């Protein structure tokens, strides 16, 4: 099962250039990312809405570690260009306007491309099943395997 079903890329080709929609947030300082990453929580999970939503900004070259989500994840790319990869598949380019649907338990990583920053809204679905399960760092060899 792939994180992108059929054609989940709903790029808004005529989208206007706008400044950041949400604040850049707080610089992430944990072991689950490589490079400079900022996070703004937009909607924490609660007993009414079974989702957690955040805006995540990656500087060029920054990325998540390999991970998966027990309840799945949806990424809405709001700015820039990045890279996305599922375990065992080639790296894909993701751009402003793309929608990535990640079913539960699919190992993947995502982040900015080497030359451009990227921001996305991350929606953790079925959050009652638990948060991200973090795995190993994405090596430079893995990261640059899709060097476009």
PDB file of C-alpha atoms in Angstrom:
ATOM      1  CA  UNK A   1       0.000   0.000   0.000  1.00  0.00           C
ATOM      2  CA  UNK A   2       1.537   3.287  -1.063  1.00  0.00           C
ATOM      3  CA  UNK A   3       1.325   6.626   0.675  1.00  0.00           C
ATOM      4  CA  UNK A   4       0.204   8.178  -2.597  1.00  0.00           C
ATOM      5  CA  UNK A   5      -2.907   6.440  -3.811  1.00  0.00           C
ATOM      6  CA  UNK A   6      -3.581   6.598  -7.554  1.00  0.00           C
ATOM      7  CA  UNK A   7      -2.772  10.275  -7.996  1.00  0.00           C
ATOM      8  CA  UNK A   8      -3.003  12.134  -4.708  1.00  0.00           C
ATOM      9  CA  UNK A   9      -1.058  15.088  -6.022  1.00  0.00           C
ATOM     10  CA  UNK A  10      -3.613  17.880  -6.085  1.00  0.00           C
ATOM     11  CA  UNK A  11      -1.204  20.644  -7.015  1.00  0.00           C
ATOM     12  CA  UNK A  12      -2.820  24.026  -7.297  1.00  0.00           C
ATOM     13  CA  UNK A  13      -1.173  25.185 -10.499  1.00  0.00           C
ATOM     14  CA  UNK A  14      -2.718  28.640 -10.340  1.00  0.00           C
ATOM     15  CA  UNK A  15      -2.070  29.237  -6.639  1.00  0.00           C
ATOM     16  CA  UNK A  16      -0.876  32.750  -5.912  1.00  0.00           C
ATOM     17  CA  UNK A  17       2.372  33.404  -4.116  1.00  0.00           C
ATOM     18  CA  UNK A  18       1.626  34.248  -0.506  1.00  0.00           C
ATOM     19  CA  UNK A  19       3.713  34.687   2.573  1.00  0.00           C
ATOM     20  CA  UNK A  20       3.648  32.043   5.285  1.00  0.00           C
ATOM     21  CA  UNK A  21       0.129  31.212   6.396  1.00  0.00           C
ATOM     22  CA  UNK A  22       1.091  30.257   9.959  1.00  0.00           C
ATOM     23  CA  UNK A  23       3.945  31.354  12.217  1.00  0.00           C
ATOM     24  CA  UNK A  24       7.236  29.536  11.664  1.00  0.00           C
ATOM     25  CA  UNK A  25       7.037  28.222  15.210  1.00  0.00           C
ATOM     26  CA  UNK A  26       9.690  26.828  17.485  1.00  0.00           C
ATOM     27  CA  UNK A  27      12.944  25.311  16.297  1.00  0.00           C
ATOM     28  CA  UNK A  28      12.791  21.553  16.785  1.00  0.00           C
ATOM     29  CA  UNK A  29      15.581  20.291  19.009  1.00  0.00           C
ATOM     30  CA  UNK A  30      15.199  16.530  19.159  1.00  0.00           C
ATOM     31  CA  UNK A  31      16.816  13.481  17.661  1.00  0.00           C
ATOM     32  CA  UNK A  32      14.102  12.797  15.050  1.00  0.00           C
ATOM     33  CA  UNK A  33      15.265  15.319  12.424  1.00  0.00           C
ATOM     34  CA  UNK A  34      18.406  16.169  10.466  1.00  0.00           C
ATOM     35  CA  UNK A  35      19.002  19.878   9.827  1.00  0.00           C
ATOM     36  CA  UNK A  36      17.000  22.930  10.877  1.00  0.00           C
ATOM     37  CA  UNK A  37      13.274  22.352  11.309  1.00  0.00           C
ATOM     38  CA  UNK A  38      10.547  24.495  12.900  1.00  0.00           C
ATOM     39  CA  UNK A  39       7.155  23.369  14.224  1.00  0.00           C
ATOM     40  CA  UNK A  40       3.915  25.143  15.083  1.00  0.00           C
ATOM     41  CA  UNK A  41       1.170  22.993  16.593  1.00  0.00           C
ATOM     42  CA  UNK A  42      -2.113  24.153  15.088  1.00  0.00           C
ATOM     43  CA  UNK A  43      -4.564  21.704  16.666  1.00  0.00           C
ATOM     44  CA  UNK A  44      -3.622  19.186  19.338  1.00  0.00           C
ATOM     45  CA  UNK A  45      -5.486  15.907  19.555  1.00  0.00           C
ATOM     46  CA  UNK A  46      -8.442  15.867  21.920  1.00  0.00           C
ATOM     47  CA  UNK A  47     -11.511  13.764  22.704  1.00  0.00           C
ATOM     48  CA  UNK A  48     -13.603  15.477  20.021  1.00  0.00           C
ATOM     49  CA  UNK A  49     -11.221  15.619  17.053  1.00  0.00           C
ATOM     50  CA  UNK A  50      -9.101  12.531  16.566  1.00  0.00           C
ATOM     51  CA  UNK A  51      -6.289  14.364  14.735  1.00  0.00           C
ATOM     52  CA  UNK A  52      -3.179  16.353  15.545  1.00  0.00           C
ATOM     53  CA  UNK A  53      -2.210  19.130  13.120  1.00  0.00           C
ATOM     54  CA  UNK A  54       1.027  21.057  12.814  1.00  0.00           C
ATOM     55  CA  UNK A  55       2.876  23.288  10.382  1.00  0.00           C
ATOM     56  CA  UNK A  56       6.452  22.091   9.833  1.00  0.00           C
ATOM     57  CA  UNK A  57       9.131  24.157   8.048  1.00  0.00           C
ATOM     58  CA  UNK A  58      12.353  22.578   6.777  1.00  0.00           C
ATOM     59  CA  UNK A  59      15.462  24.517   5.699  1.00  0.00           C
ATOM     60  CA  UNK A  60      17.242  23.211   2.580  1.00  0.00           C
ATOM     61  CA  UNK A  61      18.687  19.766   3.319  1.00  0.00           C
ATOM     62  CA  UNK A  62      16.596  19.246   6.470  1.00  0.00           C
ATOM     63  CA  UNK A  63      14.476  16.124   6.802  1.00  0.00           C
ATOM     64  CA  UNK A  64      12.733  13.751   9.162  1.00  0.00           C
ATOM     65  CA  UNK A  65      14.180  10.414  10.161  1.00  0.00           C
ATOM     66  CA  UNK A  66      12.491   7.287   8.872  1.00  0.00           C
ATOM     67  CA  UNK A  67       9.195   6.881  10.701  1.00  0.00           C
ATOM     68  CA  UNK A  68       5.623   5.696  10.422  1.00  0.00           C
ATOM     69  CA  UNK A  69       2.280   6.634  11.910  1.00  0.00           C
ATOM     70  CA  UNK A  70       0.046   3.959  13.489  1.00  0.00           C
ATOM     71  CA  UNK A  71      -3.031   5.982  12.478  1.00  0.00           C
ATOM     72  CA  UNK A  72      -1.767   7.387   9.173  1.00  0.00           C
ATOM     73  CA  UNK A  73      -0.741  10.884   8.105  1.00  0.00           C
ATOM     74  CA  UNK A  74      -1.692  13.479   5.509  1.00  0.00           C
ATOM     75  CA  UNK A  75       0.814  16.104   4.324  1.00  0.00           C
ATOM     76  CA  UNK A  76      -0.341  19.326   2.630  1.00  0.00           C
ATOM     77  CA  UNK A  77       2.654  21.006   1.000  1.00  0.00           C
ATOM     78  CA  UNK A  78       2.151  24.763   1.440  1.00  0.00           C
ATOM     79  CA  UNK A  79       5.514  26.236   0.414  1.00  0.00           C
ATOM     80  CA  UNK A  80       8.642  25.303  -1.492  1.00  0.00           C
ATOM     81  CA  UNK A  81       9.905  21.994  -2.768  1.00  0.00           C
ATOM     82  CA  UNK A  82      10.904  18.863  -0.943  1.00  0.00           C
ATOM     83  CA  UNK A  83      11.547  15.172  -1.229  1.00  0.00           C
ATOM     84  CA  UNK A  84       9.491  12.247  -0.001  1.00  0.00           C
ATOM     85  CA  UNK A  85      10.329   8.557   0.082  1.00  0.00           C
ATOM     86  CA  UNK A  86       8.665   5.341   1.160  1.00  0.00           C
ATOM     87  CA  UNK A  87      10.930   2.496   2.274  1.00  0.00           C
ATOM     88  CA  UNK A  88      12.082   0.500  -0.767  1.00  0.00           C
ATOM     89  CA  UNK A  89      10.843   3.045  -3.330  1.00  0.00           C
ATOM     90  CA  UNK A  90      12.544   5.923  -5.173  1.00  0.00           C
ATOM     91  CA  UNK A  91      12.629   9.454  -3.785  1.00  0.00           C
ATOM     92  CA  UNK A  92       9.823  11.676  -5.135  1.00  0.00           C
ATOM     93  CA  UNK A  93       9.711  15.452  -5.593  1.00  0.00           C
ATOM     94  CA  UNK A  94       6.931  17.160  -3.616  1.00  0.00           C
ATOM     95  CA  UNK A  95       5.886  20.759  -4.265  1.00  0.00           C
ATOM     96  CA  UNK A  96       3.521  23.443  -3.045  1.00  0.00           C
ATOM     97  CA  UNK A  97      -0.028  22.222  -3.630  1.00  0.00           C
ATOM     98  CA  UNK A  98       0.753  18.496  -3.336  1.00  0.00           C
ATOM     99  CA  UNK A  99      -1.261  16.293  -0.982  1.00  0.00           C
ATOM    100  CA  UNK A 100       0.410  13.141   0.326  1.00  0.00           C
ATOM    101  CA  UNK A 101      -1.780  10.503   2.008  1.00  0.00           C
ATOM    102  CA  UNK A 102       0.199   8.051   4.122  1.00  0.00           C
ATOM    103  CA  UNK A 103      -1.741   4.995   5.288  1.00  0.00           C
ATOM    104  CA  UNK A 104      -0.980   3.548   8.713  1.00  0.00           C
ATOM    105  CA  UNK A 105       2.363   1.801   9.302  1.00  0.00           C
ATOM    106  CA  UNK A 106       4.078   2.814   6.025  1.00  0.00           C
ATOM    107  CA  UNK A 107       7.737   3.693   6.721  1.00  0.00           C
ATOM    108  CA  UNK A 108       8.687   6.975   5.070  1.00  0.00           C
ATOM    109  CA  UNK A 109      10.582  10.237   5.427  1.00  0.00           C
ATOM    110  CA  UNK A 110      10.055  13.749   4.076  1.00  0.00           C
ATOM    111  CA  UNK A 111      11.866  17.045   4.069  1.00  0.00           C
ATOM    112  CA  UNK A 112      13.220  19.907   2.016  1.00  0.00           C
ATOM    113  CA  UNK A 113      15.209  19.393  -1.162  1.00  0.00           C
ATOM    114  CA  UNK A 114      18.933  20.140  -1.024  1.00  0.00           C
ATOM    115  CA  UNK A 115      18.466  23.651  -2.491  1.00  0.00           C
ATOM    116  CA  UNK A 116      14.985  24.777  -1.402  1.00  0.00           C
ATOM    117  CA  UNK A 117      13.091  25.069   1.844  1.00  0.00           C
ATOM    118  CA  UNK A 118       9.723  23.343   2.238  1.00  0.00           C
ATOM    119  CA  UNK A 119       6.762  23.795   4.564  1.00  0.00           C
ATOM    120  CA  UNK A 120       3.875  21.395   5.026  1.00  0.00           C
ATOM    121  CA  UNK A 121       0.844  20.967   7.203  1.00  0.00           C
ATOM    122  CA  UNK A 122       1.110  17.538   8.838  1.00  0.00           C
ATOM    123  CA  UNK A 123      -2.167  15.947   9.878  1.00  0.00           C
ATOM    124  CA  UNK A 124      -1.834  12.921  12.130  1.00  0.00           C
ATOM    125  CA  UNK A 125      -5.044  10.959  11.623  1.00  0.00           C
ATOM    126  CA  UNK A 126      -6.516   8.460  14.093  1.00  0.00           C
ATOM    127  CA  UNK A 127      -4.285   9.988  16.751  1.00  0.00           C
ATOM    128  CA  UNK A 128      -5.831   7.728  19.390  1.00  0.00           C
ATOM    129  CA  UNK A 129      -3.639   4.945  17.904  1.00  0.00           C
ATOM    130  CA  UNK A 130      -0.478   6.796  18.922  1.00  0.00           C
ATOM    131  CA  UNK A 131       2.011   9.269  17.538  1.00  0.00           C
ATOM    132  CA  UNK A 132       4.851   8.776  15.094  1.00  0.00           C
ATOM    133  CA  UNK A 133       7.117   5.793  15.620  1.00  0.00           C
ATOM    134  CA  UNK A 134      10.628   7.069  14.960  1.00  0.00           C
ATOM    135  CA  UNK A 135      13.234   4.870  13.316  1.00  0.00           C
ATOM    136  CA  UNK A 136      16.773   5.432  11.996  1.00  0.00           C
ATOM    137  CA  UNK A 137      18.104   8.654  10.467  1.00  0.00           C
ATOM    138  CA  UNK A 138      17.946   9.069   6.690  1.00  0.00           C
ATOM    139  CA  UNK A 139      21.548   8.709   5.569  1.00  0.00           C
ATOM    140  CA  UNK A 140      23.092  11.160   3.115  1.00  0.00           C
ATOM    141  CA  UNK A 141      23.295   8.283   0.626  1.00  0.00           C
ATOM    142  CA  UNK A 142      19.529   7.689   0.950  1.00  0.00           C
ATOM    143  CA  UNK A 143      18.760  11.415   0.891  1.00  0.00           C
ATOM    144  CA  UNK A 144      20.827  12.126  -2.214  1.00  0.00           C
ATOM    145  CA  UNK A 145      19.664   8.983  -4.055  1.00  0.00           C
ATOM    146  CA  UNK A 146      16.976  11.147  -5.629  1.00  0.00           C
ATOM    147  CA  UNK A 147      19.271  14.104  -6.344  1.00  0.00           C
ATOM    148  CA  UNK A 148      17.283  15.692  -9.166  1.00  0.00           C
TER     149      UNK A 148
END
